[in-house]
PDB file of C-alpha atoms in Angstrom:
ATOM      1  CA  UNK A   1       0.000   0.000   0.000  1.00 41.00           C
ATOM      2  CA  UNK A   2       1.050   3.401  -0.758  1.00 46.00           C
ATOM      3  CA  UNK A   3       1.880   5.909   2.032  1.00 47.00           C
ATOM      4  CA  UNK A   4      -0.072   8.604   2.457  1.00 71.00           C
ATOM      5  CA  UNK A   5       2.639  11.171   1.776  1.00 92.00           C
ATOM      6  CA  UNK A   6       5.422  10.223  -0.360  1.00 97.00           C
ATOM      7  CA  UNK A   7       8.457  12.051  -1.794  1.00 98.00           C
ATOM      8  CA  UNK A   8       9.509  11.684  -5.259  1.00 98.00           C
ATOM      9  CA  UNK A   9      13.391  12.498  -5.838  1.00 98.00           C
ATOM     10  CA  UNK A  10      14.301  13.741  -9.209  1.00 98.00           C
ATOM     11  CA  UNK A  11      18.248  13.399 -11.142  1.00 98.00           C
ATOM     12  CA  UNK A  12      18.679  16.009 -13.674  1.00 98.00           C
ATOM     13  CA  UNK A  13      20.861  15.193 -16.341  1.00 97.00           C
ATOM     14  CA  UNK A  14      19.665  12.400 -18.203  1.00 96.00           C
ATOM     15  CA  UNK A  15      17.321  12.099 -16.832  1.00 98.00           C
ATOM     16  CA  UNK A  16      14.674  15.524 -16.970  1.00 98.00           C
ATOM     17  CA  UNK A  17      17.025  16.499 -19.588  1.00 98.00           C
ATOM     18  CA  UNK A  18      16.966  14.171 -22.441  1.00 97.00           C
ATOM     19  CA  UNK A  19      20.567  12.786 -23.789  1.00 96.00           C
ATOM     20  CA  UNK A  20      21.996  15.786 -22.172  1.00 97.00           C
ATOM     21  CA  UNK A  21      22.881  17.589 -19.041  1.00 97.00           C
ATOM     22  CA  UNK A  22      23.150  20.816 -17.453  1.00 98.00           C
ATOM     23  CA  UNK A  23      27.134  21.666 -18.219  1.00 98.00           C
ATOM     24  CA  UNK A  24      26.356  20.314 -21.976  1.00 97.00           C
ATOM     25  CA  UNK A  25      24.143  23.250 -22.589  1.00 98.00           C
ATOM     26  CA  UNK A  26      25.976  25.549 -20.738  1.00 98.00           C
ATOM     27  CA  UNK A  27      29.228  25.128 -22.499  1.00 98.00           C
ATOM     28  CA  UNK A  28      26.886  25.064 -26.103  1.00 97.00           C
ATOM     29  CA  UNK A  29      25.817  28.604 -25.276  1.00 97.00           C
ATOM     30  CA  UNK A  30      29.695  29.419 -24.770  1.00 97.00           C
ATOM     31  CA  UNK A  31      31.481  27.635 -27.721  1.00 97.00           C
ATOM     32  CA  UNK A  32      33.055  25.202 -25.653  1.00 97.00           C
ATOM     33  CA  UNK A  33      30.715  21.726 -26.481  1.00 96.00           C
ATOM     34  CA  UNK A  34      33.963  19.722 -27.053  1.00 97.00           C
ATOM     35  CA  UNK A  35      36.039  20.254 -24.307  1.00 97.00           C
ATOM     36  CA  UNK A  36      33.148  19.454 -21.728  1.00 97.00           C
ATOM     37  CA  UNK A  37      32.133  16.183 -23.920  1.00 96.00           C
ATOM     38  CA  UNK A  38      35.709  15.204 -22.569  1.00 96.00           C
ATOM     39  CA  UNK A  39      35.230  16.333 -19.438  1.00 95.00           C
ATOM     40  CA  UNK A  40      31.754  14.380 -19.712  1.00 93.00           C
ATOM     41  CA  UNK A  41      34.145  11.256 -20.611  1.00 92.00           C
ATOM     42  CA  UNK A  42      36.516  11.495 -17.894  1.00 94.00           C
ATOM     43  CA  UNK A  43      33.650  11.759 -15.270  1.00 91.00           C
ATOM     44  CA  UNK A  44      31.710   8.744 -16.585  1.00 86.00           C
ATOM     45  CA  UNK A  45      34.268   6.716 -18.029  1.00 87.00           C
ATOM     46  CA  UNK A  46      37.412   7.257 -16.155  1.00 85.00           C
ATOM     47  CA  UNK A  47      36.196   8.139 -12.751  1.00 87.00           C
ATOM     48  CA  UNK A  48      37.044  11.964 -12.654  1.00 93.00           C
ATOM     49  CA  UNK A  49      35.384  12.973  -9.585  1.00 95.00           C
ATOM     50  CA  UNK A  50      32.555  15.793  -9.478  1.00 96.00           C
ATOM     51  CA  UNK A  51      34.495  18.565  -7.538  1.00 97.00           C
ATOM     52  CA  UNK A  52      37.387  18.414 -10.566  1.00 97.00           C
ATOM     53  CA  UNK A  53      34.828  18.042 -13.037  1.00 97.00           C
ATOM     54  CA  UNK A  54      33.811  21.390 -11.536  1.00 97.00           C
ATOM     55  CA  UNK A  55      37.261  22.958 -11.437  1.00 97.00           C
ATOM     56  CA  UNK A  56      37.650  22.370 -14.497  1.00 97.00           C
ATOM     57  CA  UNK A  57      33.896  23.871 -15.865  1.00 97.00           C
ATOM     58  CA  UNK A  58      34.775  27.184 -14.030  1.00 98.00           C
ATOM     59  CA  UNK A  59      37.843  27.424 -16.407  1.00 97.00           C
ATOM     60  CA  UNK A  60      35.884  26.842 -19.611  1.00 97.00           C
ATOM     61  CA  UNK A  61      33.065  28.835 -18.211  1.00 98.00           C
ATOM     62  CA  UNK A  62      34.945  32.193 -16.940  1.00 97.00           C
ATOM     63  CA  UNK A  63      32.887  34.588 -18.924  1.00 96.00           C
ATOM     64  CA  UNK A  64      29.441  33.204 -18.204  1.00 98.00           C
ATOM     65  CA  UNK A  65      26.751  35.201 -17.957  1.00 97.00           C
ATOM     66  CA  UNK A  66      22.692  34.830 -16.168  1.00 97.00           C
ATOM     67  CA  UNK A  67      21.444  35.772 -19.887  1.00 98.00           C
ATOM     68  CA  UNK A  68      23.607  32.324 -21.224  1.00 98.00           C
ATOM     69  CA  UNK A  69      22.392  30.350 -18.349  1.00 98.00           C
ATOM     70  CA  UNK A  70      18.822  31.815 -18.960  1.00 98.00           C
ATOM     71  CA  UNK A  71      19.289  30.278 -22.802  1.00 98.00           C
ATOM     72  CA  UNK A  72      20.691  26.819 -21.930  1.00 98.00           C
ATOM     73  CA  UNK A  73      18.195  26.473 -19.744  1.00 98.00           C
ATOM     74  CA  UNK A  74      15.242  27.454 -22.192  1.00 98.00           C
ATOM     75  CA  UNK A  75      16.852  25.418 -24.937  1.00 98.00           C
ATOM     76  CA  UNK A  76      17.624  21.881 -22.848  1.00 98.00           C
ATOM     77  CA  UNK A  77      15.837  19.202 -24.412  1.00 98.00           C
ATOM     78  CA  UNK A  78      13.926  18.412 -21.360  1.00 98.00           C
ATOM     79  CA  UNK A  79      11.229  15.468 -21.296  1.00 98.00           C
ATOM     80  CA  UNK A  80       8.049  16.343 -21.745  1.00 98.00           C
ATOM     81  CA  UNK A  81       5.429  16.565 -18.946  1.00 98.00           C
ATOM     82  CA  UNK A  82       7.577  17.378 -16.120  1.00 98.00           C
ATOM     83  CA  UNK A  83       5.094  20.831 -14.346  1.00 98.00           C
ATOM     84  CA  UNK A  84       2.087  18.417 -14.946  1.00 98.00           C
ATOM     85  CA  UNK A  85       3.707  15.779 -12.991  1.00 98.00           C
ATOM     86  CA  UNK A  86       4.632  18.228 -10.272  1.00 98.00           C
ATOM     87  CA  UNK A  87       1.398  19.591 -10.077  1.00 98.00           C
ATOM     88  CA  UNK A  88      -0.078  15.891 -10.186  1.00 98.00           C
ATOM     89  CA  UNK A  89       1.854  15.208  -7.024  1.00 98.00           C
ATOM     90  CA  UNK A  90       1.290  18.363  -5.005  1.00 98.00           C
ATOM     91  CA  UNK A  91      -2.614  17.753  -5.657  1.00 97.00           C
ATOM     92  CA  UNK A  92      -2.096  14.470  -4.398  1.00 96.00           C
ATOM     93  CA  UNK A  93      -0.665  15.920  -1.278  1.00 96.00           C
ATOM     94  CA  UNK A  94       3.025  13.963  -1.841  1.00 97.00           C
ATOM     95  CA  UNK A  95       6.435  15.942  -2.583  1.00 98.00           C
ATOM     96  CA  UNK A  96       8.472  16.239  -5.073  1.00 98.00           C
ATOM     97  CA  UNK A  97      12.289  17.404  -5.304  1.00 98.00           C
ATOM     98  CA  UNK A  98      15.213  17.982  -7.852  1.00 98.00           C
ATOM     99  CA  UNK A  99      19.000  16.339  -6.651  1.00 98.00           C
ATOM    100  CA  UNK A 100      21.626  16.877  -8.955  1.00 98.00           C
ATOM    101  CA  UNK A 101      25.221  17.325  -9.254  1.00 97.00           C
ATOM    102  CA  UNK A 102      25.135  20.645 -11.561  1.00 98.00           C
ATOM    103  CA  UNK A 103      25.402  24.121 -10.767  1.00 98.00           C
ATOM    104  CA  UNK A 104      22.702  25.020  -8.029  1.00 98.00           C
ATOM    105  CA  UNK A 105      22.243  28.076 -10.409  1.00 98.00           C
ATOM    106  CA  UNK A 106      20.893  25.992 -13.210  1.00 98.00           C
ATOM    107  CA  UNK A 107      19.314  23.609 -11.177  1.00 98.00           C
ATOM    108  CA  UNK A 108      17.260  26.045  -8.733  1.00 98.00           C
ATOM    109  CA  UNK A 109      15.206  27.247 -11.482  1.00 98.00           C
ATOM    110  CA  UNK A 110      12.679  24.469 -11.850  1.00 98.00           C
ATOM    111  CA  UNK A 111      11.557  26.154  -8.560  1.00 98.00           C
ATOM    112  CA  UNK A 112       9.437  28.014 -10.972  1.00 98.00           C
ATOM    113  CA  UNK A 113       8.548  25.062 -12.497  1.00 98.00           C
ATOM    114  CA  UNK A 114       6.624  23.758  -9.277  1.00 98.00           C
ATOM    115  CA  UNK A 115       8.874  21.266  -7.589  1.00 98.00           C
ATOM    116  CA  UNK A 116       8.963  21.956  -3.482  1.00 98.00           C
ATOM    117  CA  UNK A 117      13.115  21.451  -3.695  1.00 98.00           C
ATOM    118  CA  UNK A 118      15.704  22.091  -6.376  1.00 98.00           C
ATOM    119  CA  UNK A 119      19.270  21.084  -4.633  1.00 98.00           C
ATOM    120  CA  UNK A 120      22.539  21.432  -7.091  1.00 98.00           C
ATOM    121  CA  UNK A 121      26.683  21.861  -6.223  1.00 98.00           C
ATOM    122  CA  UNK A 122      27.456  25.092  -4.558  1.00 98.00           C
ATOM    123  CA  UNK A 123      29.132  27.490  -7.391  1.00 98.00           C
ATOM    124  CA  UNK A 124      29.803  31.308  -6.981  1.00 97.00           C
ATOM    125  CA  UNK A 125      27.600  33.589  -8.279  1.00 96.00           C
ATOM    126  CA  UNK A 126      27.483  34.803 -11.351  1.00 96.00           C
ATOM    127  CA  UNK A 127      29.381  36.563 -12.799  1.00 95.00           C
ATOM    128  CA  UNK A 128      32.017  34.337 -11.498  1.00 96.00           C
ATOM    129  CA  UNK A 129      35.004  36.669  -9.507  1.00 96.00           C
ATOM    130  CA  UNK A 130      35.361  33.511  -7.295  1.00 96.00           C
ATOM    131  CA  UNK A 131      37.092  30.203  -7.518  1.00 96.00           C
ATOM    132  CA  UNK A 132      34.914  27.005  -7.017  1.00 97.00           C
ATOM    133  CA  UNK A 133      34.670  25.919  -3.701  1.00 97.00           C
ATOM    134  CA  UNK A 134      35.158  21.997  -4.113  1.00 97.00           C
ATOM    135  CA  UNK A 135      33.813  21.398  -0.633  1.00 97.00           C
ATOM    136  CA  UNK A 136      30.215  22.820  -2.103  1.00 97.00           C
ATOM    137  CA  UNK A 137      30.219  20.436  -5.056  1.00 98.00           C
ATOM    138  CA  UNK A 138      28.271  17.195  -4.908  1.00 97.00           C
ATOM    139  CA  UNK A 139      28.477  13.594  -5.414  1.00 95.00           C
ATOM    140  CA  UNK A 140      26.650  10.506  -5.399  1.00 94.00           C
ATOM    141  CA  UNK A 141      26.396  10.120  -1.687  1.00 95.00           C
ATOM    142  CA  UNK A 142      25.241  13.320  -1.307  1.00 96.00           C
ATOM    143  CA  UNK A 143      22.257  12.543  -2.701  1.00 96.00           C
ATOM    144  CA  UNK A 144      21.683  10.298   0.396  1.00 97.00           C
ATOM    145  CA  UNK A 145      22.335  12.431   2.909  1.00 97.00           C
ATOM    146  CA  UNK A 146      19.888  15.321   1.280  1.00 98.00           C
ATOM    147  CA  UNK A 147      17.554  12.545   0.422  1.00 98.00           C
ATOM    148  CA  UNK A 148      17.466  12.008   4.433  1.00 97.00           C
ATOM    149  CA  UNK A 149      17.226  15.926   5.244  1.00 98.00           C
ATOM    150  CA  UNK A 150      14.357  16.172   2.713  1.00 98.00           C
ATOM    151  CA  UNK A 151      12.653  13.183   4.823  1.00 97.00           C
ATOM    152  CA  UNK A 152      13.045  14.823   7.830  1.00 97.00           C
ATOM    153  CA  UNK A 153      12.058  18.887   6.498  1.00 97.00           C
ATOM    154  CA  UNK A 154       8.494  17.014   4.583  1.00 97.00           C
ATOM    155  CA  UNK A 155       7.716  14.523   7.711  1.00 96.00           C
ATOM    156  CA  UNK A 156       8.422  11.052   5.510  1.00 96.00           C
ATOM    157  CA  UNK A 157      11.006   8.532   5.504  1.00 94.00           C
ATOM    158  CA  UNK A 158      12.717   7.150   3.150  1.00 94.00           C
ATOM    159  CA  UNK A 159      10.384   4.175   2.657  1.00 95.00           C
ATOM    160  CA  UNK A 160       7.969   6.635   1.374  1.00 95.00           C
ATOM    161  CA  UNK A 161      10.297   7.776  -1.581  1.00 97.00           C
ATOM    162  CA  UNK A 162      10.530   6.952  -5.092  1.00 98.00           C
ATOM    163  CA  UNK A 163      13.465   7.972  -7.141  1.00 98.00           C
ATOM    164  CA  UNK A 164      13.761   8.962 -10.964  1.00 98.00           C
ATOM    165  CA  UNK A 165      17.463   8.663 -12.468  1.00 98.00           C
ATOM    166  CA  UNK A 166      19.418   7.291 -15.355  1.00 97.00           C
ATOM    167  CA  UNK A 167      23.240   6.649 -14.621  1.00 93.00           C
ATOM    168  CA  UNK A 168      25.761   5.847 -11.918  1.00 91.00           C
ATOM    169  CA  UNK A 169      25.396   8.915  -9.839  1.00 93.00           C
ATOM    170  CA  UNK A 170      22.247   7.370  -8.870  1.00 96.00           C
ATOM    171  CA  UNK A 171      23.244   4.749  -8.095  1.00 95.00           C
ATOM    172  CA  UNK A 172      23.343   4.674  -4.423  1.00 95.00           C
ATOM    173  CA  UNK A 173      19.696   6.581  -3.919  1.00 96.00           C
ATOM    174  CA  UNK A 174      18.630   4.041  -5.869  1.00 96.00           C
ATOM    175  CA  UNK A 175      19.970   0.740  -3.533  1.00 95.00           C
ATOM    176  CA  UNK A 176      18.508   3.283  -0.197  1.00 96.00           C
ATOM    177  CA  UNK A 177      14.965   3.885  -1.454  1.00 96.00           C
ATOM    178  CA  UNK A 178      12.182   0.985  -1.601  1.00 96.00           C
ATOM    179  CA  UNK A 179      10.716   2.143  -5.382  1.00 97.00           C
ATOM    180  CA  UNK A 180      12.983   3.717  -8.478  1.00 97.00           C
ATOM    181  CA  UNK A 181      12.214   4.429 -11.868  1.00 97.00           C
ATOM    182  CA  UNK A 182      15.066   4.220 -14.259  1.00 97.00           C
ATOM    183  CA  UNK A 183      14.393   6.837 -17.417  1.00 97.00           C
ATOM    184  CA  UNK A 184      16.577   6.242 -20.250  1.00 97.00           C
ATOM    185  CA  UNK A 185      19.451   4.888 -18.332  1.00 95.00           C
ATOM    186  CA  UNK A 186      22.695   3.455 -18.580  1.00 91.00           C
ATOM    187  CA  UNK A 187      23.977   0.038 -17.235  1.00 86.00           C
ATOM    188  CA  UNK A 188      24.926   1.311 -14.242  1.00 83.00           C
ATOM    189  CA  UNK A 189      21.088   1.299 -12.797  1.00 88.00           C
ATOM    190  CA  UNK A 190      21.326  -2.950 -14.098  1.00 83.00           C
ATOM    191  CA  UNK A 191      19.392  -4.462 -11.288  1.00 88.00           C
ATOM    192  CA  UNK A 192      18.569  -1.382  -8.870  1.00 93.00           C
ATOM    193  CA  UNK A 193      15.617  -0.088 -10.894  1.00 96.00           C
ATOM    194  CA  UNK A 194      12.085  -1.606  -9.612  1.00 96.00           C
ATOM    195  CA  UNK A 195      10.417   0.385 -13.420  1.00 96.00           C
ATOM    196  CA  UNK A 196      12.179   0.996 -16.180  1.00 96.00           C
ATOM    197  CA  UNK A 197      11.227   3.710 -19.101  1.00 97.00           C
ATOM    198  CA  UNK A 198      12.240   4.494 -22.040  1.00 97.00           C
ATOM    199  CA  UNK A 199      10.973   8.101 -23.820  1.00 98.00           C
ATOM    200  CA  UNK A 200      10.514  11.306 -23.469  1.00 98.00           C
ATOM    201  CA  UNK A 201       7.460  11.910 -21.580  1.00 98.00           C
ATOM    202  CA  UNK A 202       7.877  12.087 -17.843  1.00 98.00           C
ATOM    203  CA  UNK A 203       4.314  11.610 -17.372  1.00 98.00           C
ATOM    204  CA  UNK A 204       4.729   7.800 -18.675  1.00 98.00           C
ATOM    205  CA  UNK A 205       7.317   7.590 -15.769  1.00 98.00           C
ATOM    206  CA  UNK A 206       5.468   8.764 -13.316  1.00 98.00           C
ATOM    207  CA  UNK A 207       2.062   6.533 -14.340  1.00 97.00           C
ATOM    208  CA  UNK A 208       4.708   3.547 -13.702  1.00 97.00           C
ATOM    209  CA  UNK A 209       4.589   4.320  -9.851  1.00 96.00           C
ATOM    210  CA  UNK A 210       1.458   7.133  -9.337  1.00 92.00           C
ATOM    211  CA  UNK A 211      -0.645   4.442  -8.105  1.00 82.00           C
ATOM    212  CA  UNK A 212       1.136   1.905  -6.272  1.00 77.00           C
TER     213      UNK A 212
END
């Protein structure tokens, strides 16, 4: 039986955005695409970790501006459906929240979108004058731990979560909550995923554990 409040945890890139991710569009809007499809390698490949990935952004991204961010944003090729199935599950009186590894400044704006939570990395504001703090950037186990502080802030536990996500960065929120859906994942979700879906309407996700 379904509890009577439930939280549904969100990944970003990948997963609400299509084939793509946060620092992809980013760096299109600049003119730097290649250099952060290698950085993109490194990181899923070769096991760069997520506070060099970000040191290494920064550099490419040194004259980045709100009105870029703005446009990479806007232009993401984001799954379909997503503010219907937000407003679904506030009507329904469960939660719904947004973890991811990019740039809080990218991620916080599906705020406006209708999502209670949008948590990203720490970065400086923009325009950037400061260097990034690596202790603010974060990785897969982070999603845990915020997982847990969402619990606690929303008065559920983590039996009462599902999670949405489609690569190894998910890996472990997957193996701590009792229900995930994998969306257009990699192998790395093998055997953690209780739904899988493939597509590119969120809403066909969502129908895979709305009622249970």
């Amino acid at each position: 039986m379904a509890s009577v409040r439930r939280l549904h945890l969100f990944d970003l890139d990948g997963t609400l955005i299509r084939g793509s991710a946060a620092a992809v569009e980013i760096s299109r809007q600049l003119g730097v695409g290649a250099e952060i499809a290698e950085l993109e390698r490194e990181f899923r490949s070769l096991g760069l970790a997520p506070d060099e990935f970000a040191v290494r952004a920064r550099e490419l991204w040194a004259e980045l501006t709100l009105a870029q961010v703005a446009a990479a944003f806007e232009g993401a090729p984001w799954l379909l459906g997503i503010r219907e199935v937000w407003a679904d599950i506030r009507k329904r009186g469960d939660y719904c929240a947004v973890i991811s590894l990019s740039p809080d400044f990218f991620v916080a704006r599906l705020l406006e979108w209708g999502v209670h939570a949008a948590h990203g990395s720490r970065w400086p504001v923009l325009p950037f004058t400061e260097p990034v703090d690596r202790a603010g950037i974060l990785n897969p186990a982070a999603k845990v731990k915020i997982a847990n502080r969402l619990c606690a802030e929303f008065g559920v536990g983590l039996d009462d979560c599902v999670a949405y996500g489609d690569s190894m960065s998910d890996a472990e929120i997957f193996a701590t909550v009792p229900r995930a859906v994998a969306v257009n994942a990699d192998h790395h979700l093998s055997g953690l995923a209780t739904h899988t879906y493939k597509g590119g309407d969120l809403r066909e996700a969502y129908e895979l554990v709305r009622l249970q």
